[in-house]
Short mmCIF file of C-alpha atoms and ligand atoms in Angstrom, two decimals:
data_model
loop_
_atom_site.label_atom_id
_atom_site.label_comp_id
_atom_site.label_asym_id
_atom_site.label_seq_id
_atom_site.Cartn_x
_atom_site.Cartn_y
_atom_site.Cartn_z
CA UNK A 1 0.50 30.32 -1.33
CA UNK A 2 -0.43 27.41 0.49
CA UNK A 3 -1.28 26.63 3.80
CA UNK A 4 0.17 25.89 6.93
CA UNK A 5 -1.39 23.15 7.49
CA UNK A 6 -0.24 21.49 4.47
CA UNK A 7 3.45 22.65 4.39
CA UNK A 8 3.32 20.87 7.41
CA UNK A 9 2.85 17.65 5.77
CA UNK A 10 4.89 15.02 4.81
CA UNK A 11 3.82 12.83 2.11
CA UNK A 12 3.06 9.58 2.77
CA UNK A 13 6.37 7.63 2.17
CA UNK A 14 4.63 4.26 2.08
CA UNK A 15 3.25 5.59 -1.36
CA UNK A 16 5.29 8.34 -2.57
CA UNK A 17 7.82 5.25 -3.80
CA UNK A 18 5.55 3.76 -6.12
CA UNK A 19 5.99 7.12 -8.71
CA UNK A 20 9.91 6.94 -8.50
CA UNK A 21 9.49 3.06 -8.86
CA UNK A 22 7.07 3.78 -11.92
CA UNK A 23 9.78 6.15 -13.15
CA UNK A 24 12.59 3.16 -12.53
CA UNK A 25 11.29 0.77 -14.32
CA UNK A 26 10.19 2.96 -17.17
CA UNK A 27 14.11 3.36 -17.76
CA UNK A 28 14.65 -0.18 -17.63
CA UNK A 29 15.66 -1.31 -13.77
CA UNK A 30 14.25 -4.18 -12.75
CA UNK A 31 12.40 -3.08 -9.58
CA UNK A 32 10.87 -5.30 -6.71
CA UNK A 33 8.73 -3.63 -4.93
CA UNK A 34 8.71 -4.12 -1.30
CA UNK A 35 7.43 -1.07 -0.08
CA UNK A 36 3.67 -0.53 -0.66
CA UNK A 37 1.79 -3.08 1.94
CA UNK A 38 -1.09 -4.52 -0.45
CA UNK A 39 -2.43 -8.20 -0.64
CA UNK A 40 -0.48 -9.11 -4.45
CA UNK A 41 -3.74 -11.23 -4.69
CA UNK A 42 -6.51 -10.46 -6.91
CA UNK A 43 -10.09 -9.49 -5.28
CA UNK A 44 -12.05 -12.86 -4.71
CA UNK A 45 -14.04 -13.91 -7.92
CA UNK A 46 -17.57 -13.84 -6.37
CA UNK A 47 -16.73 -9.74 -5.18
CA UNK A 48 -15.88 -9.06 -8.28
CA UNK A 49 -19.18 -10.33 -9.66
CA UNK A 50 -21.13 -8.82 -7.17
CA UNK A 51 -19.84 -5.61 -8.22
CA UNK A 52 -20.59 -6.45 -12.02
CA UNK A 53 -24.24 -7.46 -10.60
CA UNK A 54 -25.22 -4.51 -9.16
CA UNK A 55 -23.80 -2.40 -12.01
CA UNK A 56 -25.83 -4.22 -14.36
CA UNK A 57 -28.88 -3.71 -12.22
CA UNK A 58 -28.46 0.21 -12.16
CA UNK A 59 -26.68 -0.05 -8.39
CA UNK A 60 -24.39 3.07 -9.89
CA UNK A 61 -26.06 6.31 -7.94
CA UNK A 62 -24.90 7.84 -4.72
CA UNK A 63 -25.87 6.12 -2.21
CA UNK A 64 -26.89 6.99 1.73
CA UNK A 65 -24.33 9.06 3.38
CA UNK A 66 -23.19 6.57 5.96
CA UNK A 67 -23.53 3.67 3.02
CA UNK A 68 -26.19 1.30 1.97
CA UNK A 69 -27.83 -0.40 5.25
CA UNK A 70 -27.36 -3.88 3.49
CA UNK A 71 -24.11 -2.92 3.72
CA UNK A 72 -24.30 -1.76 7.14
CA UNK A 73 -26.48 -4.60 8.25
CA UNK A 74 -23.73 -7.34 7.38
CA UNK A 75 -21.26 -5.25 9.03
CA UNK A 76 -23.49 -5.41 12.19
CA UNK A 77 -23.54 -8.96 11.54
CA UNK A 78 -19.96 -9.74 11.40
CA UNK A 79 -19.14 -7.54 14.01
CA UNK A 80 -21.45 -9.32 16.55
CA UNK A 81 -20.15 -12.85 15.22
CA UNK A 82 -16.49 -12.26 15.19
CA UNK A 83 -16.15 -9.05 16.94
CA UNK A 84 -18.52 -10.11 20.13
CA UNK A 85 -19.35 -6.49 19.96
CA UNK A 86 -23.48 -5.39 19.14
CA UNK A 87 -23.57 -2.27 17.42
CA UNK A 88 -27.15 -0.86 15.50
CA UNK A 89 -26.55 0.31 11.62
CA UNK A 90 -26.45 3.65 12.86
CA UNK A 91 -23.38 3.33 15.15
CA UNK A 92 -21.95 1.57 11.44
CA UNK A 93 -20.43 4.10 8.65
CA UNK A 94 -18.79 2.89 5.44
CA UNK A 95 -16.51 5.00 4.14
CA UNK A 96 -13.40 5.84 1.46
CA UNK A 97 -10.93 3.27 2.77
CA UNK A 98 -10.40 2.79 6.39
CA UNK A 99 -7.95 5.70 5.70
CA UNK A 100 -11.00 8.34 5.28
CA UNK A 101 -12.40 6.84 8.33
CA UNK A 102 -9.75 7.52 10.61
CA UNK A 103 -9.29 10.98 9.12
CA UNK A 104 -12.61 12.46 10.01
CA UNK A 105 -12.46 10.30 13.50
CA UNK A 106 -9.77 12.69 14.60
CA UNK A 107 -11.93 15.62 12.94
CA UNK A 108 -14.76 14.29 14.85
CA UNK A 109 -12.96 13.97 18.00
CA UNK A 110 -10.18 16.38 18.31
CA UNK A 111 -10.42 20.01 19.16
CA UNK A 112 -7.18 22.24 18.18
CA UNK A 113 -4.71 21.84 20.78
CA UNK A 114 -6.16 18.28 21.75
CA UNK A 115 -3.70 15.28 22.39
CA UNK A 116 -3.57 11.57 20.80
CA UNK A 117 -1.73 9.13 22.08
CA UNK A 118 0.11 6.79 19.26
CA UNK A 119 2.36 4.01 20.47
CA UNK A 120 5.11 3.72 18.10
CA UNK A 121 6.63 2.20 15.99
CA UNK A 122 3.28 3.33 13.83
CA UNK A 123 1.91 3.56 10.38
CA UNK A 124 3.06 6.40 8.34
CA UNK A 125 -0.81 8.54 8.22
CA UNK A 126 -1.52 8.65 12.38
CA UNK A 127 0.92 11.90 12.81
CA UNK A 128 -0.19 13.36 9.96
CA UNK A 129 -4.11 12.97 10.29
CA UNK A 130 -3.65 14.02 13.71
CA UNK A 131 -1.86 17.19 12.78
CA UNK A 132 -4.21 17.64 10.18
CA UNK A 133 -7.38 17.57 12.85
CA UNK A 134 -4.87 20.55 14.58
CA UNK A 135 -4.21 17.70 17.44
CA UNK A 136 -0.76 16.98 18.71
CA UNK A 137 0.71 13.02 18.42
CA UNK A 138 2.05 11.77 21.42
CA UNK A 139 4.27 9.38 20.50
CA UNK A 140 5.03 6.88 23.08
CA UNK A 141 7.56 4.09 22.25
CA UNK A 142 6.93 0.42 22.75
CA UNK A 143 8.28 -2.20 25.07
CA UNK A 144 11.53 -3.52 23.50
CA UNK A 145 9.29 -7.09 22.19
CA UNK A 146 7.07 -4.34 20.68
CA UNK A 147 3.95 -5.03 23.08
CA UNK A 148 2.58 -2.16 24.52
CA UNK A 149 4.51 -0.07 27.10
CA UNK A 150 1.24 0.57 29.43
CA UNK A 151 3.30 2.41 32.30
CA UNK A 152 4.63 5.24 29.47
CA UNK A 153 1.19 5.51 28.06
CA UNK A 154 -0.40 6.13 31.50
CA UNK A 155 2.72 8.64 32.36
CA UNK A 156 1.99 10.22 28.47
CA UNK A 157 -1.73 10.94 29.79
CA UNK A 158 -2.31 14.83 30.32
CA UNK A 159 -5.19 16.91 31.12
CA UNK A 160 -5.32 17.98 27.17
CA UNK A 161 -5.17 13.79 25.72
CA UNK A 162 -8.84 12.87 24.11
CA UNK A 163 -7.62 10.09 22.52
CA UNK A 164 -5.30 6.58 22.66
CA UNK A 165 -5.11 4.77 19.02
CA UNK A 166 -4.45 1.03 19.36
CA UNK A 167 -2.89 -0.80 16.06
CA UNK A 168 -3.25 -4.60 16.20
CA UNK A 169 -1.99 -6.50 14.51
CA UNK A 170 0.55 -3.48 13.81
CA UNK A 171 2.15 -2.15 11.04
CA UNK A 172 4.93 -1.95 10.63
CA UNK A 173 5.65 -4.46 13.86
CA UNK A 174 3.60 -7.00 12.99
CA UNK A 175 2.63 -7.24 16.87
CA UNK A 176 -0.78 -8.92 18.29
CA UNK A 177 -1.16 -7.28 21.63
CA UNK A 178 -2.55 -9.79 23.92
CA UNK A 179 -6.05 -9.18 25.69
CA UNK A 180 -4.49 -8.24 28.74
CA UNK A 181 -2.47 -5.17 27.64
CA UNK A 182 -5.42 -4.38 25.77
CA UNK A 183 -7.65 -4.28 28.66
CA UNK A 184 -5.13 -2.37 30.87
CA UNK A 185 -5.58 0.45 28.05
CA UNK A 186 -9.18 0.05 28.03
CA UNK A 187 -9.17 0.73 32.08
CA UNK A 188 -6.81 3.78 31.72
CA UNK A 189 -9.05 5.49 28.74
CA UNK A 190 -12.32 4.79 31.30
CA UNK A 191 -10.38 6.14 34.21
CA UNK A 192 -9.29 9.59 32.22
CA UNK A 193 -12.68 9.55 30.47
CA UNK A 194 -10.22 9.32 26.87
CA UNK A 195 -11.79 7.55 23.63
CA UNK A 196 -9.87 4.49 22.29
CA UNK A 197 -9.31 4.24 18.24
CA UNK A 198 -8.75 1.01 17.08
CA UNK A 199 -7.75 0.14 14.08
CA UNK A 200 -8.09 -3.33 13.49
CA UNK A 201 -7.54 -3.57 9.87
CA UNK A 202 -5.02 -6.48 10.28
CA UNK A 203 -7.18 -9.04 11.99
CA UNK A 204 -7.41 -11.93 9.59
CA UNK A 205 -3.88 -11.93 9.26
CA UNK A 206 -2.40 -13.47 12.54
CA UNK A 207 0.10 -16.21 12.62
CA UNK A 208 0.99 -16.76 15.97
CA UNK A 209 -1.61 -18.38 18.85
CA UNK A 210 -2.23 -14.75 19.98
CA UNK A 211 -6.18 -14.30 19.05
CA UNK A 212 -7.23 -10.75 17.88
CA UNK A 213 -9.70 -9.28 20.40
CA UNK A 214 -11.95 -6.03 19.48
CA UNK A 215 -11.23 -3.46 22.02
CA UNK A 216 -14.97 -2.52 21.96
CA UNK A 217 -15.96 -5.86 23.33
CA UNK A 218 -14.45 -5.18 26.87
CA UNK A 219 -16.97 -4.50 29.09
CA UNK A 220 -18.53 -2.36 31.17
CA UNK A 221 -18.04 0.79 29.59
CA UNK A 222 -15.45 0.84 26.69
CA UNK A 223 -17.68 0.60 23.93
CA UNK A 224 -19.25 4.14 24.50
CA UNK A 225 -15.81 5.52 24.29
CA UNK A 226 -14.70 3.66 21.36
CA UNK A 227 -14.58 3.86 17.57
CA UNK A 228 -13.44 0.32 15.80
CA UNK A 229 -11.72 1.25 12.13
CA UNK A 230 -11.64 -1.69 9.87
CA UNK A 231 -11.66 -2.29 6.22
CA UNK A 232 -11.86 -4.86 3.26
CA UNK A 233 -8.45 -4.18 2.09
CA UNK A 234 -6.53 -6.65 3.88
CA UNK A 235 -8.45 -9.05 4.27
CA UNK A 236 -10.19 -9.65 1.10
CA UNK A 237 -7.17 -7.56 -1.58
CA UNK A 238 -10.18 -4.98 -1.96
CA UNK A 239 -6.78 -1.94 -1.54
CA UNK A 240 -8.04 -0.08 -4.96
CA UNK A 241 -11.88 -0.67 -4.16
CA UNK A 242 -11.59 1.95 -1.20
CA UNK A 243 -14.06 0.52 1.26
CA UNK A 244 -13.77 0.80 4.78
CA UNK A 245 -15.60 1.38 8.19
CA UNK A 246 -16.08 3.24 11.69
CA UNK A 247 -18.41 1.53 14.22
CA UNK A 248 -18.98 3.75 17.43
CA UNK A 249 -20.53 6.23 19.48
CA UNK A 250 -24.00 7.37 17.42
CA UNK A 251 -22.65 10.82 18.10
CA UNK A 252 -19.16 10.39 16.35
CA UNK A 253 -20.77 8.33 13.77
CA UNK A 254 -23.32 11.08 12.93
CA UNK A 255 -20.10 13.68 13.17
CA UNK A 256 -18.24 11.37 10.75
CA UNK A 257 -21.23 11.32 8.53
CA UNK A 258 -21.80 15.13 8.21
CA UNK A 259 -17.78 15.35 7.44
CA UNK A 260 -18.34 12.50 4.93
CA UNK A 261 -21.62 14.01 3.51
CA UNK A 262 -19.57 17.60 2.33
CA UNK A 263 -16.48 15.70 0.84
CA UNK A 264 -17.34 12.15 -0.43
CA UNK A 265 -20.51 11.75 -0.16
CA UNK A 266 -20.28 8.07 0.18
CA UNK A 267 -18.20 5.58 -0.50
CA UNK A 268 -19.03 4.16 -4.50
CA UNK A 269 -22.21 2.32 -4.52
CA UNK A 270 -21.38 -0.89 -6.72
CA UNK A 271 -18.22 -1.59 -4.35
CA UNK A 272 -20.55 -1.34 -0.97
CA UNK A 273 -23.04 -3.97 -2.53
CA UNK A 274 -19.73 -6.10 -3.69
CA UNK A 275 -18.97 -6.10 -0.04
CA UNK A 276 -21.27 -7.62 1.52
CA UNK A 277 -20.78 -10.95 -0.92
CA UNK A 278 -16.81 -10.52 0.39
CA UNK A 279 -18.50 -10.53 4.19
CA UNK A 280 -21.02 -13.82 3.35
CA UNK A 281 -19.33 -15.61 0.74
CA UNK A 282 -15.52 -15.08 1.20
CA UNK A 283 -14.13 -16.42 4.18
CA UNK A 284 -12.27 -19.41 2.84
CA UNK A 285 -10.37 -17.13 0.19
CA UNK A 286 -9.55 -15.00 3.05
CA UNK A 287 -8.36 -17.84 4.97
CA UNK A 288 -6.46 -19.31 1.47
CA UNK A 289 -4.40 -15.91 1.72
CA UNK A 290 -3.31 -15.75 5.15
CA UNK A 291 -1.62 -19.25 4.90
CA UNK A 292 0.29 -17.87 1.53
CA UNK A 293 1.05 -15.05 3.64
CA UNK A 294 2.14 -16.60 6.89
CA UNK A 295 4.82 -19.26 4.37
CA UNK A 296 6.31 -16.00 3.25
CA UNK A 297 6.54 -14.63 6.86
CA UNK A 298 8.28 -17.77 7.66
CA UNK A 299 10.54 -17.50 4.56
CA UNK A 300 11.32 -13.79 4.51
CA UNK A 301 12.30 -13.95 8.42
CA UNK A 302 14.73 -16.96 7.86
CA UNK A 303 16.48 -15.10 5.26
CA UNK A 304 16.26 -11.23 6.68
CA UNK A 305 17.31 -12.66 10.18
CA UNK A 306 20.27 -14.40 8.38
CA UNK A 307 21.75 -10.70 6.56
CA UNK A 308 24.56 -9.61 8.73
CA UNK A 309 24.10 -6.85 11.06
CA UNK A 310 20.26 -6.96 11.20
CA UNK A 311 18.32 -7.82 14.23
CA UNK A 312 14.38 -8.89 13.16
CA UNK A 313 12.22 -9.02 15.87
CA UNK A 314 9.26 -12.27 14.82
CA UNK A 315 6.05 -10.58 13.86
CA UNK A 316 2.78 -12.45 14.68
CA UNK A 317 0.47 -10.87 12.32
CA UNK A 318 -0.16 -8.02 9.55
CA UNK A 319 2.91 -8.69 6.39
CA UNK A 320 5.51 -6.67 7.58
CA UNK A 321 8.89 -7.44 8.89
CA UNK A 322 10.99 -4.49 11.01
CA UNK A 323 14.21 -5.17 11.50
CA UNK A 324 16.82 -2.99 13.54
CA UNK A 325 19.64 -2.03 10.81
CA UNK A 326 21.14 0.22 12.80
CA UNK A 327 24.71 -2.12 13.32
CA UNK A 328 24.68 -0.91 9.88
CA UNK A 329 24.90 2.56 9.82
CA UNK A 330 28.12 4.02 9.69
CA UNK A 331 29.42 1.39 6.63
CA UNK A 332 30.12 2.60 3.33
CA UNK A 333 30.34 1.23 0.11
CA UNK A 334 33.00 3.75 -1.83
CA UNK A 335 32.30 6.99 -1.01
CA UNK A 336 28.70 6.22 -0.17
CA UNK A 337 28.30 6.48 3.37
CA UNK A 338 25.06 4.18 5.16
CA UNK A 339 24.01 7.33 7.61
CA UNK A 340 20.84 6.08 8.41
CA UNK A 341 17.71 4.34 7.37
CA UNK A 342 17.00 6.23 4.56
CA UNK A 343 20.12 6.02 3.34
CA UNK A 344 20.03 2.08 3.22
CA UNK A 345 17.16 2.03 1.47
CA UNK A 346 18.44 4.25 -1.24
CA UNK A 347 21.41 2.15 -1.58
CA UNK A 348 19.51 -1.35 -1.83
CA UNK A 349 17.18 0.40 -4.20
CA UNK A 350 20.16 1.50 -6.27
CA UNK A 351 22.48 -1.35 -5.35
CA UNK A 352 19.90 -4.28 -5.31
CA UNK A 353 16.44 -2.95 -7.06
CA UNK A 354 14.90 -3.67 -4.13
CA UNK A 355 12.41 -0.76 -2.33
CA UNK A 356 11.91 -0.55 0.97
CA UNK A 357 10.65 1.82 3.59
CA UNK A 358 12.58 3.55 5.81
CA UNK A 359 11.89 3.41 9.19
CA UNK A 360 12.04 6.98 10.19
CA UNK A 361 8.14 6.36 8.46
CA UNK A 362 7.05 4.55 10.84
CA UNK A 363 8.76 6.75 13.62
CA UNK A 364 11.33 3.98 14.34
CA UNK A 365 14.73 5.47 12.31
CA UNK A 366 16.79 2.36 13.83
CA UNK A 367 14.76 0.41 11.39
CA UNK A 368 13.10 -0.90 7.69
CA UNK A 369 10.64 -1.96 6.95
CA UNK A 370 9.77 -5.31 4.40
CA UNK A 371 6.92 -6.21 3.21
CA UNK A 372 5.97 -9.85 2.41
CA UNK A 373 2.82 -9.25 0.27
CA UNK A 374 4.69 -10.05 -3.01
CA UNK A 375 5.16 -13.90 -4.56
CA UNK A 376 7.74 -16.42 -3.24
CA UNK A 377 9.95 -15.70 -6.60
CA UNK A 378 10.17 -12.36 -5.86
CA UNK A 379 10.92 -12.38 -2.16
CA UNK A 380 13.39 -14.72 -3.03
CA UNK A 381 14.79 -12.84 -5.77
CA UNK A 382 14.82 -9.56 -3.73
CA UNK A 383 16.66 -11.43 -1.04
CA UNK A 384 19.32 -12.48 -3.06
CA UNK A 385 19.96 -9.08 -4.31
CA UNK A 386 19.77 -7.72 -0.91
CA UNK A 387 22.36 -10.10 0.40
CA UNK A 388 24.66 -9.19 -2.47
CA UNK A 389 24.56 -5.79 -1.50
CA UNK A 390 24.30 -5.95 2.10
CA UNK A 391 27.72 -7.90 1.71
CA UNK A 392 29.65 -5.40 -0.02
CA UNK A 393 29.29 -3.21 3.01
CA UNK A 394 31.69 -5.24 5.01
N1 PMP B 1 -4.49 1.30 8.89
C1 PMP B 1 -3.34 0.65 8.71
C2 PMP B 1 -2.60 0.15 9.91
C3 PMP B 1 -2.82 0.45 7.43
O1 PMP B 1 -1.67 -0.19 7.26
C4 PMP B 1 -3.54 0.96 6.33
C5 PMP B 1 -2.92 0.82 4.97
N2 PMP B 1 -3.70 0.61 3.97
C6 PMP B 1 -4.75 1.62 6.57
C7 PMP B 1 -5.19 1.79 7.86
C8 PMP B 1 -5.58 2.21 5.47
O2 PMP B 1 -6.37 1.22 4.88
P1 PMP B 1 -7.26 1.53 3.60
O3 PMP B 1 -6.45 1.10 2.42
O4 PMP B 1 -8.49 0.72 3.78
O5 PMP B 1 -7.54 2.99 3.57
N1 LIG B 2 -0.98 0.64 4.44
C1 LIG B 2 -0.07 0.18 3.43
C2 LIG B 2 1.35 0.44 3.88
O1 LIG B 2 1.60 0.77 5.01
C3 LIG B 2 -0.40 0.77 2.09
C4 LIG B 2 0.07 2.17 1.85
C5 LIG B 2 -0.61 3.13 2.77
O2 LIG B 2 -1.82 3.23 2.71
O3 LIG B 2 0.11 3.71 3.56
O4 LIG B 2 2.23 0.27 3.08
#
């Protein structure tokens, strides 16, 4: 009854919580929610007027394909201030999240049979949008300080790879790759003639003195045979808005376009004129956000670090923490028996309230994965509980 392609599939489990948590609470638990990686801020006042704005003014229509060039234009803009990288509004397309982006990149890109290379650990959707473009993921592990392994991604290049995806500042790692490693990919992907993805929707949120750097902005050369994902997210708590972008190649752009103009049509209209006041006007709310987040970084790695039998690599960016629980498989509580990764995090979400994501996810099953986009009270509370129960498995 239904298709390969889509038996195939796992669901995503960074999301898939959220219904049994729904269900949870409905019964009474008290649930924190640790799982789902989404700024717990509210969008930025002035975005949310925007949208009102242009709502009033009739701004409620489909729009261009590709999205509204005033849009597009103050993408172009940003992207040449921040970014160093010049792009024209037709190498620019907004789309349905950065999520929709990336899916009809690898539809763009990939022929059936094609290879992408994916360092992992990696967000949950790569494997599965790859698949679903009828491309194979290459997984190829990171260095053990979660920086890029360049010599296994060069020795993971075959005759059929078309593309190697770059996630910085990563999640679930929380790495910033430093310009170097960057560059060395950028040199392998000219020397194989291979596009780069890069999805960079992480950027404002670095801690550490590592800078983000735009892959596209390495020169000569690596722009034509890139495609830079971003979104608003992150950055600005835009998650339920659903506004993205892909800036690359006028070819892929176009492809991504044609894709976009038989499913979506375009992304909705009033949120693409709200987000070009997040672009202009928003940058100290932005900045307001990453300090909140980088306090609970440095709170929620003093006390994860602490728990006994967990090793938590520091994460410079993104709000993720990824520790290494695997000291803890093997204990039991009772008859329950911690096998794995999934299995702690169905014990602390029975045991503590507390959901997590495995990190079998993230193709990383020695580890789990936190997320520190929730208030101080409740990573404190959720710590707490965590401890309790981490303690009654020794
Ligand atoms: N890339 C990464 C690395 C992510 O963590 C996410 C999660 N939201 C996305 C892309 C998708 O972003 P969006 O919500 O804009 O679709
Ligand atoms: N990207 C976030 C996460 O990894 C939100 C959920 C999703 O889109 O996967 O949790």
């Amino acid at each position: 009854m239904i298709s390969d392609r889509v038996r195939q599939m796992a669901p995503s489990q960074t999301l898939e919580l959220n219904s049994k948590i729904a269900q949870l609470r409905k019964e009474g638990k008290s649930i924190i929610a640790l799982n789902s990686g989404e700024p717990d801020f509210n969008t930025p006042q002035p975005i949310i007027e925007a949208a009102y704005q242009a709502m009033l003014e009739g701004k409620t229509k489909y729009t261009q394909t590709p999205g509204i060039p005033e849009l597009r234009e103050a993408i172009a803009r940003k992207l040449s201030d921040e970014n160093k990288i010049d792009y024209s509004i037709d190498e620019i397309l907004v789309s349905t999240g950065a999520k929709y982006a990336l899916t009809n990149t690898f539809l763009v890109l990939c022929n059936p049979g094609d290879e992408v290379i994916i360092p992992t650990p990696c967000w949950v959707s790569y494997v599965e949008m790859v698949k679903l473009a009828g491309a194979l993921p290459v997984l190829v592990p990171v260095c053990e300080d979660n920086h890029l392994d360049l010599k296994a991604i060069d020795k993971a290049i075959s005759s059929k790879t078309k593309v190697i995806l770059i996630n910085s500042p990563n999640n679930p790692t929380g790495a910033v790759y430093s310009q170097d490693s960057l560059m060395a990919v950028a040199e392998l992907a000219v020397r194989h003639e291979l596009y780069i993805v890069t999805d960079e929707v992480y950027e404002k949120l670095i801690y550490g003195t590592t800078p983000h750097v735009s892959m596209a902005s390495f020169s000569p050369g690596i722009k034509e045979r890139t495609v830079t994902i971003n979104a608003f997210s992150k950055a600005y708590a835009m998650t339920g808005w659903r506004l993205g972008y892909a800036a690359g190649p006028k070819q892929v752009i176009k492809g991504i376009s044609a894709i976009q103009g038989h499913t979506t049509s375009n992304a909705t209209s009033f949120a693409q004129w709200a987000a070009i006041a997040a672009l202009e006007s928003c940058g100290a709310y932005v900045e307001e956000m990453r300090q909140a987040f980088e306090k609970r970084r440095d709170y929620l790695y003093g006390r994860v670090s602490s728990l006994p039998g967990i090793r938590c690599p520091y994460p410079d960016g993104a709000f993720y923490l990824f520790p290494d629980v695997s000291e803890l498989f093997g204990r039991r509580r009772g008859d329950r028996v911690i096998h794995d990764a999934p299995a702690l995090a169905d014990y602390l979400l029975d045991e503590a309230g507390v959901a997590l994501v495995p990190g079998n996810a993230f193709e990383a099953p020695q580890a789990i994965r936190f997320t520190y986009s929730n208030s101080m009270e409740k990573l404190n509370e959720a710590m707490d509980r965590i401890e309790r129960a981490v303690g009654k498995l020794f």
